[in-house]
Amino acid sequence: MSNSLNFDRHRRLRRTAVLRDMVRETKLEVNDFIYPIFVVAGENIKEEIPSMPNVFQYSLNRLDEELQEVSRLGIPAIMFFGIPAKKDALGSGAYASDGIVQEAIRQTKKNYPDLIVIADTCMCEYTDHGHCGIIHDGVVDNDESLGYLVKTAVSQAEAGADIIAPSNMMDGFVAAIRKGLDEAGFIDIPIMSYAVKYASAFYGPFRDAADSSPQFGDRKSYQMDPANRREALLEAESDVREGADFLIVKPGLPYLDVLREVRDRFNLPLVSYNVSGEYAMVKAAAQKGWIDEKKIVLEALTSMKRAGADMIITYHAKDAVNWLRGEE
């Protein structure tokens, strides 16, 4: 049948699977993924997080079980979050030379030296009040907190961290940490800044996993208002100026518009954090049989790359690698 109408035939390039693969604009790869791992003080602990199926807390003597699988799958990088044995007002476990994350870093770099280790640099898991800095009169003291965050970053670098990832959202945190790392001789250690971190309801399962819920108030005075878009660009611009080497937008799916704008404005490597609440919702719906978990996850992760992410921090990383390789 001849075409007497003047219209485009876009379907020509969708006709077969091979053609669709050839013209696909965005492709997920194993090297896109950063896998978060929770390490906890104690012995012989491998405890599943109830709101995050198949995600566990590991004690150091069980940690290599997880690292071996990550290495086997070819996932290039991990990010450590720590749960200490004791907490205090100053979050001293965050910067202790024998802190749980510092010991996990040393163990990983000894046994899996090629694995890139990213250290989350914050205080909320280590403070008895659950906030990301030092408290005075019920308020997080921005400038005093910076000194403790610098101590934490330097201690993590001394332990062997390849990348420092500050997530605290204090004003000036990148400048302070960059100066502190440089003065300690770690001029080659990059900063992966949580440049755009929203005060999101999607963090709930993480706070269970890391035992980091605030004991009073909330974090809205330092994390961003979910309604604000332009402010995200101001935050990212400040971190670029202060010396960040990577930028993170967190959460992922609810903020793809922000991810795209940050990508269009700045040339640094960009990371999307596919957070715990996003993971938990997919897992819950999949367990009910309401969705196809594999298809949903790969579509969601692809959307983050399409929006501009170079890397994705995701609890789905291990499953995603198996699915990309055609395994179930």
C-alpha angles and dihedrals in degrees: 000000000000121000110238091169124085106235138122122257104217091162091074090082093048097053099105137020092245092053091048090052092049095055098037108132100197125042131182117224135183091248090062094072134092114185120211118220129190116215121192135192115253140059134290094359124156104153124171116228105237096218093043110053114210092014115110144187111235131201115217094258090057097038096093090064089066096038091053091055093046090050093047091053092051096239102161102208143029132194120214126217118183136212109196128208092241135022131204140177093269097045090234092171089067094066102026112124088228094042119140095255093044090053091046090052093051092048093049096047090049096049101028105025095168094056112101109234118205117191119211104223111207140108105223095096090051105042122088089223095051097231126128097243147014117313125222121173091346094306131104106247103223101197098041089048091058092068092055092046090053090051089051094049093048092048090051092049090048088054090056106266112165095205132021114217112190112197103172100101095218114154110259095013095133093050092048095047093045090053092046094049092047093049090050091054098258098120091140096054109101127220118230099197125205084222097165111033118160128208088246134178087216092081096074100106091045091057088055091048095047097032088231107133114138112256090215136016120349140268098259093112091066108019117069129268108251089224094063124092105159091050089062090063091051090052092049093046091053092051093048090051092047094054110271116163097195132023125216126202112200129222106027119207099035090052105044089124090058091045090055093049093049089049092051094048104042135042101208120111107278126217129196118205110215093201135213097262092054089050094047094050092053093046093049094049091045092052088054090052091239097123141025100251096200095051094043094049096046091047092050094048091046089053090058092052090045089053089056110275117146092190136019127211103210141159086213092066099108094046092044092054091051091048093049088054092051095254126129 
